[in-house]
CSV table of C-alpha atoms in Angstrom, one decimal:
chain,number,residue,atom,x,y,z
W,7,UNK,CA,85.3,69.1,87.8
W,8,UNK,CA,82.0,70.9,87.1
W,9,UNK,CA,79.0,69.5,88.1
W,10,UNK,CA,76.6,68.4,85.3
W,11,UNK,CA,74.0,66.6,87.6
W,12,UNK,CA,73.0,67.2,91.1
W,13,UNK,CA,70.8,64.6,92.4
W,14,UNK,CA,69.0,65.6,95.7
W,15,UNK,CA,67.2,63.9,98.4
W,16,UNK,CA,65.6,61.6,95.8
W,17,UNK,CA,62.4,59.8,97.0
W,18,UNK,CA,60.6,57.1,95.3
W,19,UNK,CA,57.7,55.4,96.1
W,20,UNK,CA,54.7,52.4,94.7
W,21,UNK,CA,51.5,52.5,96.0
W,22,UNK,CA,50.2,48.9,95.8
W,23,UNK,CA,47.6,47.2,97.4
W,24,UNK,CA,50.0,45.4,99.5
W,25,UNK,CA,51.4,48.7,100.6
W,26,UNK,CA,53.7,51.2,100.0
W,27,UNK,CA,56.9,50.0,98.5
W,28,UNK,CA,60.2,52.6,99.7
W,29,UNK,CA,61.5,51.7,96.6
W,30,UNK,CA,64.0,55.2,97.0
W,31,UNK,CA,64.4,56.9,99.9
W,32,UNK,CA,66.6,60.2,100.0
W,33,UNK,CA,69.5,59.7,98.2
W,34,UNK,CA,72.1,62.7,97.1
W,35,UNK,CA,75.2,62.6,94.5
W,36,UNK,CA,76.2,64.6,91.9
W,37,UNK,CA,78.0,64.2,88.3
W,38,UNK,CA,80.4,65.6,87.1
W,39,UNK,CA,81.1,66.4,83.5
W,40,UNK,CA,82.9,63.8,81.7
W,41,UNK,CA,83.2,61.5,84.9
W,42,UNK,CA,81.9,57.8,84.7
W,43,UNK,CA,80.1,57.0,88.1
W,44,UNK,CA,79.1,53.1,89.3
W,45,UNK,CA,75.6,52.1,90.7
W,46,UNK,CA,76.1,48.4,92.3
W,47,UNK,CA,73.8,46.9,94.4
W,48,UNK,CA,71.3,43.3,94.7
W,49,UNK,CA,68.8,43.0,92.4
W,50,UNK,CA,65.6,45.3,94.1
W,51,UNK,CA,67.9,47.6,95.5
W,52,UNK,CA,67.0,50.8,93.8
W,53,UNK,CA,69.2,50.9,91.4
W,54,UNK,CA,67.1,51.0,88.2
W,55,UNK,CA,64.5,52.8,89.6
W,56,UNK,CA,66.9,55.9,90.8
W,57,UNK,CA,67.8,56.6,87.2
W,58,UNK,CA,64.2,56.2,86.0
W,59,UNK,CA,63.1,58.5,88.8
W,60,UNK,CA,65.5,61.1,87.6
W,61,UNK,CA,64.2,61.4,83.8
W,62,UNK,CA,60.7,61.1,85.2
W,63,UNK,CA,60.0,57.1,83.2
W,64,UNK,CA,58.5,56.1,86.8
W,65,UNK,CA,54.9,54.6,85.7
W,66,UNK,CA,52.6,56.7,87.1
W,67,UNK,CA,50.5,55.4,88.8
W,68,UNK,CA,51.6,52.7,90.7
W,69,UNK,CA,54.9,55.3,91.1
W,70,UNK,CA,55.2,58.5,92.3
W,71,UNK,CA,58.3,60.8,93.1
W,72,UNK,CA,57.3,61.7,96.7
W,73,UNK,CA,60.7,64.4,97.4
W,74,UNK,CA,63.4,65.5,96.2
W,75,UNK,CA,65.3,67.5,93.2
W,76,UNK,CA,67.7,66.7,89.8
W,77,UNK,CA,69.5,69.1,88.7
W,78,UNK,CA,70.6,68.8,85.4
W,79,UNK,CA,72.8,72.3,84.4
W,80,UNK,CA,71.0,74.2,86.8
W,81,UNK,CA,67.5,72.7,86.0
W,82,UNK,CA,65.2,71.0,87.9
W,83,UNK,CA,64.1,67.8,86.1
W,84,UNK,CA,61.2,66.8,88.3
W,85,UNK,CA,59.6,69.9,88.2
W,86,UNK,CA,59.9,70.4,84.1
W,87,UNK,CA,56.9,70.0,81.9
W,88,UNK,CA,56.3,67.2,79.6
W,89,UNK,CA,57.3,68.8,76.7
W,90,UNK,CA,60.4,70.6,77.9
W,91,UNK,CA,61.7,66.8,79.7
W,92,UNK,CA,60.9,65.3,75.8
W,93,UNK,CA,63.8,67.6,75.0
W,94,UNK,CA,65.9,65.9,77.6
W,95,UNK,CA,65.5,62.9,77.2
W,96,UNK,CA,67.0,61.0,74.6
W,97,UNK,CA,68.4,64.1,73.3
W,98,UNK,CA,71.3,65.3,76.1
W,99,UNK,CA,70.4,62.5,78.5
W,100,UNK,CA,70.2,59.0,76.8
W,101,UNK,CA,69.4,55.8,78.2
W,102,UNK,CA,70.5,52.3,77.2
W,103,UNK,CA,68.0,49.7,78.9
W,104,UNK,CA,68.7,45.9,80.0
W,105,UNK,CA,67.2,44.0,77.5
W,106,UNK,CA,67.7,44.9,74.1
W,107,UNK,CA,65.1,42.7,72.4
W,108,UNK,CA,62.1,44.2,74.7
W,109,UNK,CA,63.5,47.8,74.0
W,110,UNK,CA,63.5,47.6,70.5
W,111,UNK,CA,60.4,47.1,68.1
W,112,UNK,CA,59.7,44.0,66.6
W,113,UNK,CA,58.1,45.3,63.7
W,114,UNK,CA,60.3,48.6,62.7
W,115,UNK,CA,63.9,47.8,60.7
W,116,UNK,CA,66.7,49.2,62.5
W,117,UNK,CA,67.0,51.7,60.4
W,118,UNK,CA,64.0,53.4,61.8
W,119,UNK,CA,64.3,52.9,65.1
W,120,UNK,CA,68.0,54.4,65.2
W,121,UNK,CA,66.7,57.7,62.4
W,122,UNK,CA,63.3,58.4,64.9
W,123,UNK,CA,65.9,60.8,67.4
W,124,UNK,CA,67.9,62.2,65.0
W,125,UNK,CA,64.6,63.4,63.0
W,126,UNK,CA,62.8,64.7,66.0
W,127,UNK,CA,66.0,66.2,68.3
W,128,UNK,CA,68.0,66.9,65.2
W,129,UNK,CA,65.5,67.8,62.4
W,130,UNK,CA,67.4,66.1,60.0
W,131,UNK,CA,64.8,64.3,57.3
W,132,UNK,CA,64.9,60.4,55.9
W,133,UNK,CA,67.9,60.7,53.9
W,134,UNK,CA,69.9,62.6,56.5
W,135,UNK,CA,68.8,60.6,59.1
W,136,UNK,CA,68.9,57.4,57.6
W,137,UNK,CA,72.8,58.1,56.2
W,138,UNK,CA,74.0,59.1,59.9
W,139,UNK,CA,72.4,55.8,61.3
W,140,UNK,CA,74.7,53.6,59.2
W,141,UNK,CA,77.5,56.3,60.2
W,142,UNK,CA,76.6,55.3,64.3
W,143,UNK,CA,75.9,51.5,63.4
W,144,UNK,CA,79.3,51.6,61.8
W,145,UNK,CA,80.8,53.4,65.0
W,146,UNK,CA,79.6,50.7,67.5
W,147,UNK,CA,81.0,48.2,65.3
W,148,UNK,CA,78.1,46.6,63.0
W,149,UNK,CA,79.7,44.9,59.6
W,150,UNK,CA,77.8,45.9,56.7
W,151,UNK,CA,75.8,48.6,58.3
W,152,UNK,CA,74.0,49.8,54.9
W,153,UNK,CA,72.8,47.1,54.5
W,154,UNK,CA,71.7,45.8,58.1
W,155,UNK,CA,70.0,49.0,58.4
W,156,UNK,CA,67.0,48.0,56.6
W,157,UNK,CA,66.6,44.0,58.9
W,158,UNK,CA,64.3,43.5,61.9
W,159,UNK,CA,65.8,42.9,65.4
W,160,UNK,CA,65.3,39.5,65.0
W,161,UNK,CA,67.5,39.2,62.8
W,162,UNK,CA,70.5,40.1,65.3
W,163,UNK,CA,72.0,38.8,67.8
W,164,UNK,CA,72.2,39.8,71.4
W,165,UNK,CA,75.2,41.3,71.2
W,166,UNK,CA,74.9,42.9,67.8
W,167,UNK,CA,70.8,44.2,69.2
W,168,UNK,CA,72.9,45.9,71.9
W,169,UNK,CA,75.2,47.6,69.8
W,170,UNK,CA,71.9,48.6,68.1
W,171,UNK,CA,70.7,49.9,71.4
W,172,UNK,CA,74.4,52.4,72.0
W,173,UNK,CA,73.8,53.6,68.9
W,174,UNK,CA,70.7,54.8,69.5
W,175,UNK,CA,71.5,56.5,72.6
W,176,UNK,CA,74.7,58.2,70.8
W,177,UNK,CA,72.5,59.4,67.9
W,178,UNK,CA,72.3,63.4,69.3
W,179,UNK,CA,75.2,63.1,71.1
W,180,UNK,CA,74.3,63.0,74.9
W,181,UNK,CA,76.0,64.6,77.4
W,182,UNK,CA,75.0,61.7,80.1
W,183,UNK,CA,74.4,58.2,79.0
W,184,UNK,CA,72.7,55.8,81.8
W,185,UNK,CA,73.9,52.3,81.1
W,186,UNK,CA,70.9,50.0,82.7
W,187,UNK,CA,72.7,46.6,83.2
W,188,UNK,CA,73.6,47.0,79.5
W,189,UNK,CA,75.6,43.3,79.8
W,190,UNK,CA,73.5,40.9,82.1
W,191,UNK,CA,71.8,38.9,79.4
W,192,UNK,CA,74.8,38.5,77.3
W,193,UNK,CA,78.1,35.9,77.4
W,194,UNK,CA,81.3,37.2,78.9
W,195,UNK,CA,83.2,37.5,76.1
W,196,UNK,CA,80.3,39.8,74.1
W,197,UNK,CA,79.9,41.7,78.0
W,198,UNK,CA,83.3,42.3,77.3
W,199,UNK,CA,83.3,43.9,74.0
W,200,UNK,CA,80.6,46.0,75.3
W,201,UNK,CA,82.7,47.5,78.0
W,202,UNK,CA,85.6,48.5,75.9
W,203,UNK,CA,83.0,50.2,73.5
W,204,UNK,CA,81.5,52.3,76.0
W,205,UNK,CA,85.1,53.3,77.2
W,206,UNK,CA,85.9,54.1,73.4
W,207,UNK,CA,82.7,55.6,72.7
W,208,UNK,CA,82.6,57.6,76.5
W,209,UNK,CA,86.7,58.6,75.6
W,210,UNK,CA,85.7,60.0,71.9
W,211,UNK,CA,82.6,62.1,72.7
W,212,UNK,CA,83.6,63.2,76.4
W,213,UNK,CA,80.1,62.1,77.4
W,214,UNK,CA,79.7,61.6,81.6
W,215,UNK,CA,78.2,58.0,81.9
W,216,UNK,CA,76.2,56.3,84.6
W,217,UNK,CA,76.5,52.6,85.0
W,218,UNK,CA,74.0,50.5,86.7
W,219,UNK,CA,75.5,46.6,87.5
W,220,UNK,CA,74.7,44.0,90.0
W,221,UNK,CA,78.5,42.7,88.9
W,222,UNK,CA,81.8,44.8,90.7
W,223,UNK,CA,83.7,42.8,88.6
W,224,UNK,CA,82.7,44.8,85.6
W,225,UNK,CA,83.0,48.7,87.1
W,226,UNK,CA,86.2,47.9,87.9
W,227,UNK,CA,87.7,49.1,85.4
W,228,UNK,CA,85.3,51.1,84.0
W,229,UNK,CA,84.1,54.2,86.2
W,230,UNK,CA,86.0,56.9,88.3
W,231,UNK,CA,83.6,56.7,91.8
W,232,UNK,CA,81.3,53.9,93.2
W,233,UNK,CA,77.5,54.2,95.1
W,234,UNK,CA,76.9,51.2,96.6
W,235,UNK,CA,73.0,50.9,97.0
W,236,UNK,CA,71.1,48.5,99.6
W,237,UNK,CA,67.0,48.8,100.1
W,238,UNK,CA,67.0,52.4,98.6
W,239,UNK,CA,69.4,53.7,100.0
W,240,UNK,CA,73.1,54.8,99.0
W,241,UNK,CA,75.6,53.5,101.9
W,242,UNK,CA,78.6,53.8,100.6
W,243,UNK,CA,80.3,56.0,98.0
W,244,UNK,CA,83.6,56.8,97.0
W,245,UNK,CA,86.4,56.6,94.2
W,246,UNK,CA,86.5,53.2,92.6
W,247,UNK,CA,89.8,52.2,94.0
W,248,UNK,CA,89.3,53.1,97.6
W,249,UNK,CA,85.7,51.5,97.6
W,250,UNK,CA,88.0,48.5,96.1
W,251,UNK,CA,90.5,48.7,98.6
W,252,UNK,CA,89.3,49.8,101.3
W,253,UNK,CA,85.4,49.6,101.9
W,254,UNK,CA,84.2,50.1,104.7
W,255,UNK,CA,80.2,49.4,104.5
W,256,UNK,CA,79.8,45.6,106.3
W,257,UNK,CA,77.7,45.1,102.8
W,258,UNK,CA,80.6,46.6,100.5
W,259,UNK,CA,83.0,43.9,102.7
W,260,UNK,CA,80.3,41.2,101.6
W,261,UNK,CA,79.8,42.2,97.9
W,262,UNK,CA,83.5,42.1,97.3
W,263,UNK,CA,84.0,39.0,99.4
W,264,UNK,CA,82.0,37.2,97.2
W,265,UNK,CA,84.1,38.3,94.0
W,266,UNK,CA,86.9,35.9,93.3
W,267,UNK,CA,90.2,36.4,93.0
W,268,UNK,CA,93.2,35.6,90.5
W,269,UNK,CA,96.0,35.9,93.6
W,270,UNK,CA,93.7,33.2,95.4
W,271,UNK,CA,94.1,29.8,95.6
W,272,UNK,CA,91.5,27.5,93.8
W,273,UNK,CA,90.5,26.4,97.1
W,274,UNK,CA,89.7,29.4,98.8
W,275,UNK,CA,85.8,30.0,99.5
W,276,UNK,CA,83.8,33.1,98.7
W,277,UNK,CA,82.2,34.7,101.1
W,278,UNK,CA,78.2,34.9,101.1
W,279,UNK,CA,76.1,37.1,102.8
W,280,UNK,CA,73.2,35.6,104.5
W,281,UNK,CA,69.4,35.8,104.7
W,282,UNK,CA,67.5,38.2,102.1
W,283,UNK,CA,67.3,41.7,101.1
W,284,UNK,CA,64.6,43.2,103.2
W,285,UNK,CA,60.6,44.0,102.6
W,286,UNK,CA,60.6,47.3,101.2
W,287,UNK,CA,56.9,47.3,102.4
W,288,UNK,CA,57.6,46.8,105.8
W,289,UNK,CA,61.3,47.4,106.2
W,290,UNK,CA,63.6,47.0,109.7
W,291,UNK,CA,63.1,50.4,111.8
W,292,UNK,CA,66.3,50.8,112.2
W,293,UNK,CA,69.5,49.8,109.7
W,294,UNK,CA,68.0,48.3,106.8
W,295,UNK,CA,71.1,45.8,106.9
W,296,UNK,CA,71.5,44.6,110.4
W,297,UNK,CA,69.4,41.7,109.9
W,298,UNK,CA,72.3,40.1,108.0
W,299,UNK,CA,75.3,42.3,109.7
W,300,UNK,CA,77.7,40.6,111.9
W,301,UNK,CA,79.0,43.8,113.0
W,302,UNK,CA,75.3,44.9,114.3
W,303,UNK,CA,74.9,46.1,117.3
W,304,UNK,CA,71.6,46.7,119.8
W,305,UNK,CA,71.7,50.1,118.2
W,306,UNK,CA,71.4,49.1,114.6
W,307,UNK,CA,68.4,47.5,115.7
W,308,UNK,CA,66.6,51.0,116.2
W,309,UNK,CA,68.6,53.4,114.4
W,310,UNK,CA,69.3,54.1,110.5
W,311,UNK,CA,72.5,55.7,110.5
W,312,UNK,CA,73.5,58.1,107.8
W,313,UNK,CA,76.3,58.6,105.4
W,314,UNK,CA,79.5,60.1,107.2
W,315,UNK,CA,83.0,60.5,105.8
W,316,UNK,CA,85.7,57.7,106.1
W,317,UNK,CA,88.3,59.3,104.3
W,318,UNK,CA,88.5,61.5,100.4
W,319,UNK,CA,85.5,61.9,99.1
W,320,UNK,CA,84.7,58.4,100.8
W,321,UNK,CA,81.4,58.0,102.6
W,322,UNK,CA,79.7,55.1,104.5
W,323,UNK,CA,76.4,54.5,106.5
W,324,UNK,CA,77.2,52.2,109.5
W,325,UNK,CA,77.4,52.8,113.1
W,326,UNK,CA,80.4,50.0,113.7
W,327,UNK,CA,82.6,51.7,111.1
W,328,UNK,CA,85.8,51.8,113.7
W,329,UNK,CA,85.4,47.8,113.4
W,330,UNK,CA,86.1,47.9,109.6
W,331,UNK,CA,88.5,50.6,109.6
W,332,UNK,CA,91.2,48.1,109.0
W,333,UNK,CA,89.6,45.9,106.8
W,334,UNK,CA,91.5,46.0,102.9
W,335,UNK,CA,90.0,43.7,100.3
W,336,UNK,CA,93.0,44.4,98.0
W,337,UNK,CA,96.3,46.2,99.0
W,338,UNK,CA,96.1,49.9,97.6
């Protein structure tokens, strides 16, 4: 599979007056064309600001990339100028944020919001653009779409603004879409829907998505490889079905612990991890996990360990990985 994306020792950081936040700190993966790749993690974990880091929408100041390269077909996007990462973005890399009512503008119809891409990356004018938003709002499934081209957001629900939201990231056709917690605010049933449109819409264009979830329940059947993120960094990646197997990050073994299961018994607890996601201010010297690791040794205390291979193109950052080596959440 050819590599589309190459992210490279990515480093993020937020100068605040309470100090400086390691809100990213060195992480590598690549993309490959067409392939749908997972970002799961806590809330705070890095997740959103990874992707924001890599098409340069980090507000600067308090942000600032501090290493690190993204190569996008060869080019670096950190080191572009504004114009040329305009281009970019929104054009062959589109984004689809959490919150659809705060992303979209109260006071534009739809119809102008979805037409703005397609007249400045296209070139297409009013008419042309206008007719090929009611062509995408049709595509993601909006009844009526001539004539719910011309309401407000308000006027739809949270679902329906979400739809809105895909739409405008498929107007140029992208080649990578970023899925920001696309579902989080919305029921199961709608988060549902959702999914199975991105699959359709992913399947149809041969787009390579990236999908950024606190929930494993929902890349399950969505992407092809997993990066499980924890205080910035990436400790453990892999394909979907061996991270779901057979994960060998203590953390993995806790996130998945505390997914239930249909094969279960009603009575069976979930498993919690305990204590809190570290101070990304002032953050443990050594592991940033041991602090809530029963498998942490005196040498977790002191040292960060990095990611080493566990298997196919599985990775995992622990020093205690011989004492998960037999661990299976699900049987393969």
């Amino acid at each position: 599979m050819a590599k589309l994306l190459q992210v490279q020792n990515l480093e993020t950081r937020f100068y605040t007056q309470d100090g400086v936040v390691q809100a990213v700190n060195g992480i590598n993966y690549d993309l490959g064309e067409g392939e749908t790749l997972g970002i799961v993690g806590e809330s705070g974990c890095g997740k959103s600001v990874s992707v924001l880091s890599m098409i340069r929408l980090i507000p600067t100041p308090p942000g600032k990339i501090t290493d690190g390269h993204v190569l996008f077909e060869g080019r670096d996007l950190l080191t572009m100028d504004n114009e040329d990462i305009r281009h970019i973005r929104g054009n062959r890399i589109a984004m689809i944020f959490q919150d659809p009512m705060t992303s979209l503008n109260p006071v534009l119809t739809i119809g102008r919001q979805v037409g703005e891409s397609l007249q400045v990356h296209m070139g297409m004018d009013k008419g042309q653009a206008r007719q090929r938003s009611i062509e995408l709002l049709e595509m993601v499934g909006i009844p009526q779409a001539d004539q719910r081209i011309s309401d407000y957001p308000h006027q739809f629900s949270g679902g329906m603004r979400q739809r809105v939201m895909i739409a405008m990231a498929l107007s140029c056709n992208p080649q990578i879409l970023i899925a920001d917690e696309p579902t989080t605010a919305l029921d199961v049933t709608i988060q549902a829907q959702i999914v199975d449109l991105v699959k359709r819409l992913r399947d149809e264009i041969g787009m390579a998505v990236i999908w950024i979830t606190h929930d494993l329940g929902v890349v399950a059947g969505l992407v092809d490889r997993v990066n499980v993120m924890y205080a910035g960094f990436i400790v453990e990646t892999g394909p979907v079905g061996e991270i779901y197997s057979r994960p060998r990050h203590p953390y993995t073994i806790g996130l998945l612990g505390s997914l239930p299961r249909l094969d279960e018994s009603s009575h069976t607890r979930l498993v919690s991890i305990d204590g809190l996601p570290p101070d990304l201010i002032a953050p443990p010297k050594g592991c940033r996990f041991a602090p809530r690791c029963d498998y942490a040794t005196e040498r977790c205390q002191t040292e960060n360990p990095e990611l080493e291979s566990v298997g196919l193109d599985h990775e995992a950052a622990c020093w205690n990985l011989d004492q998960t080596r037999d661990y299976q959440r699900f049987v393969a």
